[in-house]
CSV table of C-alpha atoms in Angstrom, one decimal:
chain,number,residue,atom,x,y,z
U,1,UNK,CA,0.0,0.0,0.0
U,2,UNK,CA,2.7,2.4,1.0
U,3,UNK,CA,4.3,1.9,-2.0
U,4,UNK,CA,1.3,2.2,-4.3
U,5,UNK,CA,1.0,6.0,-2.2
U,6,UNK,CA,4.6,6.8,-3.4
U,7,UNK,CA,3.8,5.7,-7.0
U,8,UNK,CA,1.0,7.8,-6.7
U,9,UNK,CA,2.6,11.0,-5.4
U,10,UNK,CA,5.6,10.8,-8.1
U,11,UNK,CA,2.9,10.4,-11.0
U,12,UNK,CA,0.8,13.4,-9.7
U,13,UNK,CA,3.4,16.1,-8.5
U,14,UNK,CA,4.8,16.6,-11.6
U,15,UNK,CA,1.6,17.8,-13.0
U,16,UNK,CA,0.9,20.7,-10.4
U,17,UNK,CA,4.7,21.5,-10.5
U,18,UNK,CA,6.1,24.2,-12.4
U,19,UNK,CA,10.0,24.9,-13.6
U,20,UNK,CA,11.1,28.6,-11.9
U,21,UNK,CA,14.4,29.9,-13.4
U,22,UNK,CA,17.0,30.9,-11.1
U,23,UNK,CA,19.2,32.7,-14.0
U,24,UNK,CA,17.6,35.4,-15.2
U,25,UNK,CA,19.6,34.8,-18.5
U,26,UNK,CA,18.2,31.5,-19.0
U,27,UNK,CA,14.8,32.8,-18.0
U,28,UNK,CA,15.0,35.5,-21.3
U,29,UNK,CA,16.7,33.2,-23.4
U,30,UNK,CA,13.6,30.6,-22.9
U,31,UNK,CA,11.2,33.5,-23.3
U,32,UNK,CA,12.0,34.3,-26.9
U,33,UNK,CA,12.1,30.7,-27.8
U,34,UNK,CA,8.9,30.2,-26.8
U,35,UNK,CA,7.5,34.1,-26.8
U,36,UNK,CA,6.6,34.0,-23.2
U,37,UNK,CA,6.3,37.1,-21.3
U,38,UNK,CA,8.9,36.2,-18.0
U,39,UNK,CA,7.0,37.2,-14.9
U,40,UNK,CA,9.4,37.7,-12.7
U,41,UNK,CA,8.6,36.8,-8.5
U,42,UNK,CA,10.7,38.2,-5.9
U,43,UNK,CA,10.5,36.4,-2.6
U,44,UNK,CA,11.7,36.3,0.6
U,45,UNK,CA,10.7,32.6,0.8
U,46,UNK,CA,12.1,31.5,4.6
U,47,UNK,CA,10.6,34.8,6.4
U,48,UNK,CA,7.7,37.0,4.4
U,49,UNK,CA,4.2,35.4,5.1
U,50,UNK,CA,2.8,37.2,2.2
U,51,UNK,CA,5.5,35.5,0.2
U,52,UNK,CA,4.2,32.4,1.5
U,53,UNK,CA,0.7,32.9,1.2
U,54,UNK,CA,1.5,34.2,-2.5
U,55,UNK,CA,2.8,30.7,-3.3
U,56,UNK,CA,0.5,28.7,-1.5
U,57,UNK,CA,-3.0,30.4,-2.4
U,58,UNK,CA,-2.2,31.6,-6.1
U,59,UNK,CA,1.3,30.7,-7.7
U,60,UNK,CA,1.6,26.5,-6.6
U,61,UNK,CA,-2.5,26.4,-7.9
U,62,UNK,CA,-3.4,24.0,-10.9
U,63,UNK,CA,-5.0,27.2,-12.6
U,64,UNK,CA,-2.1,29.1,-11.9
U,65,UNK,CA,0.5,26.3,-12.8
U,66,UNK,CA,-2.2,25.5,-16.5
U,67,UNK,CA,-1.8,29.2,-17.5
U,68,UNK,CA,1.8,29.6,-16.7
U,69,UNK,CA,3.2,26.7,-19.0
U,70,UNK,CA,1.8,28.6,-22.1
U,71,UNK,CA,2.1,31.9,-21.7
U,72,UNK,CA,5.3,32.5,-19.2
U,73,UNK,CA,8.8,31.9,-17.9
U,74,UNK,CA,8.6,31.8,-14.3
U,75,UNK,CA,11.8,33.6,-12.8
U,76,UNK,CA,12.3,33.6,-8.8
U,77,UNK,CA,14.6,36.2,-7.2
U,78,UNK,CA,14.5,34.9,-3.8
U,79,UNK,CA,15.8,36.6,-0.8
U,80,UNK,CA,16.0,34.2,2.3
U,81,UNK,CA,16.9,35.2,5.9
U,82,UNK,CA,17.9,31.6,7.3
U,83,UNK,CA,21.6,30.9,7.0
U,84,UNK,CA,20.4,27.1,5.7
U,85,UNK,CA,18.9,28.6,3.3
U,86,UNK,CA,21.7,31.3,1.6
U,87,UNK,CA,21.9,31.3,-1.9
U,88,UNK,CA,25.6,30.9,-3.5
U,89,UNK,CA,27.2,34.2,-3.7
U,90,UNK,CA,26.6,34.1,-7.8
U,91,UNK,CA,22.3,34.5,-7.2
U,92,UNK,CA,22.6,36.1,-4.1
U,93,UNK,CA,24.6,39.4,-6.7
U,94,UNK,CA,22.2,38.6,-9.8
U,95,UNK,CA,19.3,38.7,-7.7
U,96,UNK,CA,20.7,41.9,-5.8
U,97,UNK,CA,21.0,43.5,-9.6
U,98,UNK,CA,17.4,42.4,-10.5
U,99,UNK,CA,16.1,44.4,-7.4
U,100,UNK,CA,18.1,46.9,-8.1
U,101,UNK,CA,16.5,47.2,-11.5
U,102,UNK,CA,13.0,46.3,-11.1
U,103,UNK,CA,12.0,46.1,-7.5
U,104,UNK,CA,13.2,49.6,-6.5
U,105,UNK,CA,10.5,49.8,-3.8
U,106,UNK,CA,12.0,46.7,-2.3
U,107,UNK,CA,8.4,45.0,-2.0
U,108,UNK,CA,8.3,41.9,-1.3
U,109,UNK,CA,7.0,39.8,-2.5
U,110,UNK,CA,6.7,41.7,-6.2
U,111,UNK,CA,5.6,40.3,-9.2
U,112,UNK,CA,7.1,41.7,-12.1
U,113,UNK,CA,5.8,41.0,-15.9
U,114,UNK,CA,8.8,41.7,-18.0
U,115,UNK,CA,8.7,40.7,-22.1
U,116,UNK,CA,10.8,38.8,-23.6
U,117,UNK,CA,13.4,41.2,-23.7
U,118,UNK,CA,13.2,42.0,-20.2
U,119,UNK,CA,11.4,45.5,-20.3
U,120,UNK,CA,8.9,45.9,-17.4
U,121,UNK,CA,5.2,45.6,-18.3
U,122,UNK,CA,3.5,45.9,-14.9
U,123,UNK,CA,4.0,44.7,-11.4
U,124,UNK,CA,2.0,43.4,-8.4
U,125,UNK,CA,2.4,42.1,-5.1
U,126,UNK,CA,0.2,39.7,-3.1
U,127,UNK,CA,-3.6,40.1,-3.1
U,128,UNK,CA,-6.1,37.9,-1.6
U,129,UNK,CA,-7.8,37.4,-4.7
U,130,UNK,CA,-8.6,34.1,-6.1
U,131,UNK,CA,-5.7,32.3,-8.7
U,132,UNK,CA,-8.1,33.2,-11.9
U,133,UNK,CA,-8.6,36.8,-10.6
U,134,UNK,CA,-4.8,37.5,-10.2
U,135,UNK,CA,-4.3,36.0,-14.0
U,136,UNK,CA,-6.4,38.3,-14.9
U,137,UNK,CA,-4.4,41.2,-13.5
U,138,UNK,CA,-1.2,40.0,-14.8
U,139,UNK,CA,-3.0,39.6,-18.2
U,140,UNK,CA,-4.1,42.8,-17.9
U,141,UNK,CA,-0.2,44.0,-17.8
U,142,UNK,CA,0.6,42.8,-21.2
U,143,UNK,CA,-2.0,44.9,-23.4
């Protein structure tokens, strides 16, 4: 029984799971391949409960996960507190850059819809909205 669970879980996850780009390089490189906008999260994924909730009630949703595969590169500029959890000293700079270019507020977390060039479209942080609702807004970016 236990193993037909595990068999189960492995078959399942990934269909809910999503790829999220860690170089943003990669991240624009796939985006003109497949003409995706790249929407672009940062995080603070060990210590900002709207972070959490962000990922939990909207971005890790089979709606959210359906709609991203076709229309966008997920990129994730996390920032984490924890010293388990430190980023090599490569991301920790690229992602410092990133903010510094499109998170000058320093919210967190920020979503940012950039093309596939990496010009800005639009940005929003965390709303308590349901996953279709929030699409909706980031759709709303690209017109």
């Amino acid at each position: 029984m236990y193993l037909l669970y595990v068999l189960l879980l492995l078959t399942i996850t990934p269909m809910v799971s999503q790829e999220w780009n860690s170089d943003f390089e990669e991240a624009k490189q796939k985006a003109q391949e497949r003409n995706h906008s790249i929407l672009l999260l940062f995080s603070g994924s060990d210590w900002c409960a709207p972070c959490i909730k962000l990922e939990k009630e909207i971005l890790s949703t089979k709606e959210f996960t359906e709609k991203a595969k076709d229309h966008y590169v997920l990129m994730k500029a996390d920032f984490p507190r924890k010293k388990k959890n430190q980023l090599p000293e490569v991301l920790k700079n690229q992602n410092a850059r990133l903010a510094e270019q499109y998170n000058k507020s320093g919210g967190f977390p920020m979503v940012v819809l950039l093309d596939q060039v990496g010009t800005k479209l639009g940005e929003i942080g965390y709303k308590k909205v349901s996953p279709k609702a929030y699409i909706e807004l980031l759709s709303a970016m690209k017109k």
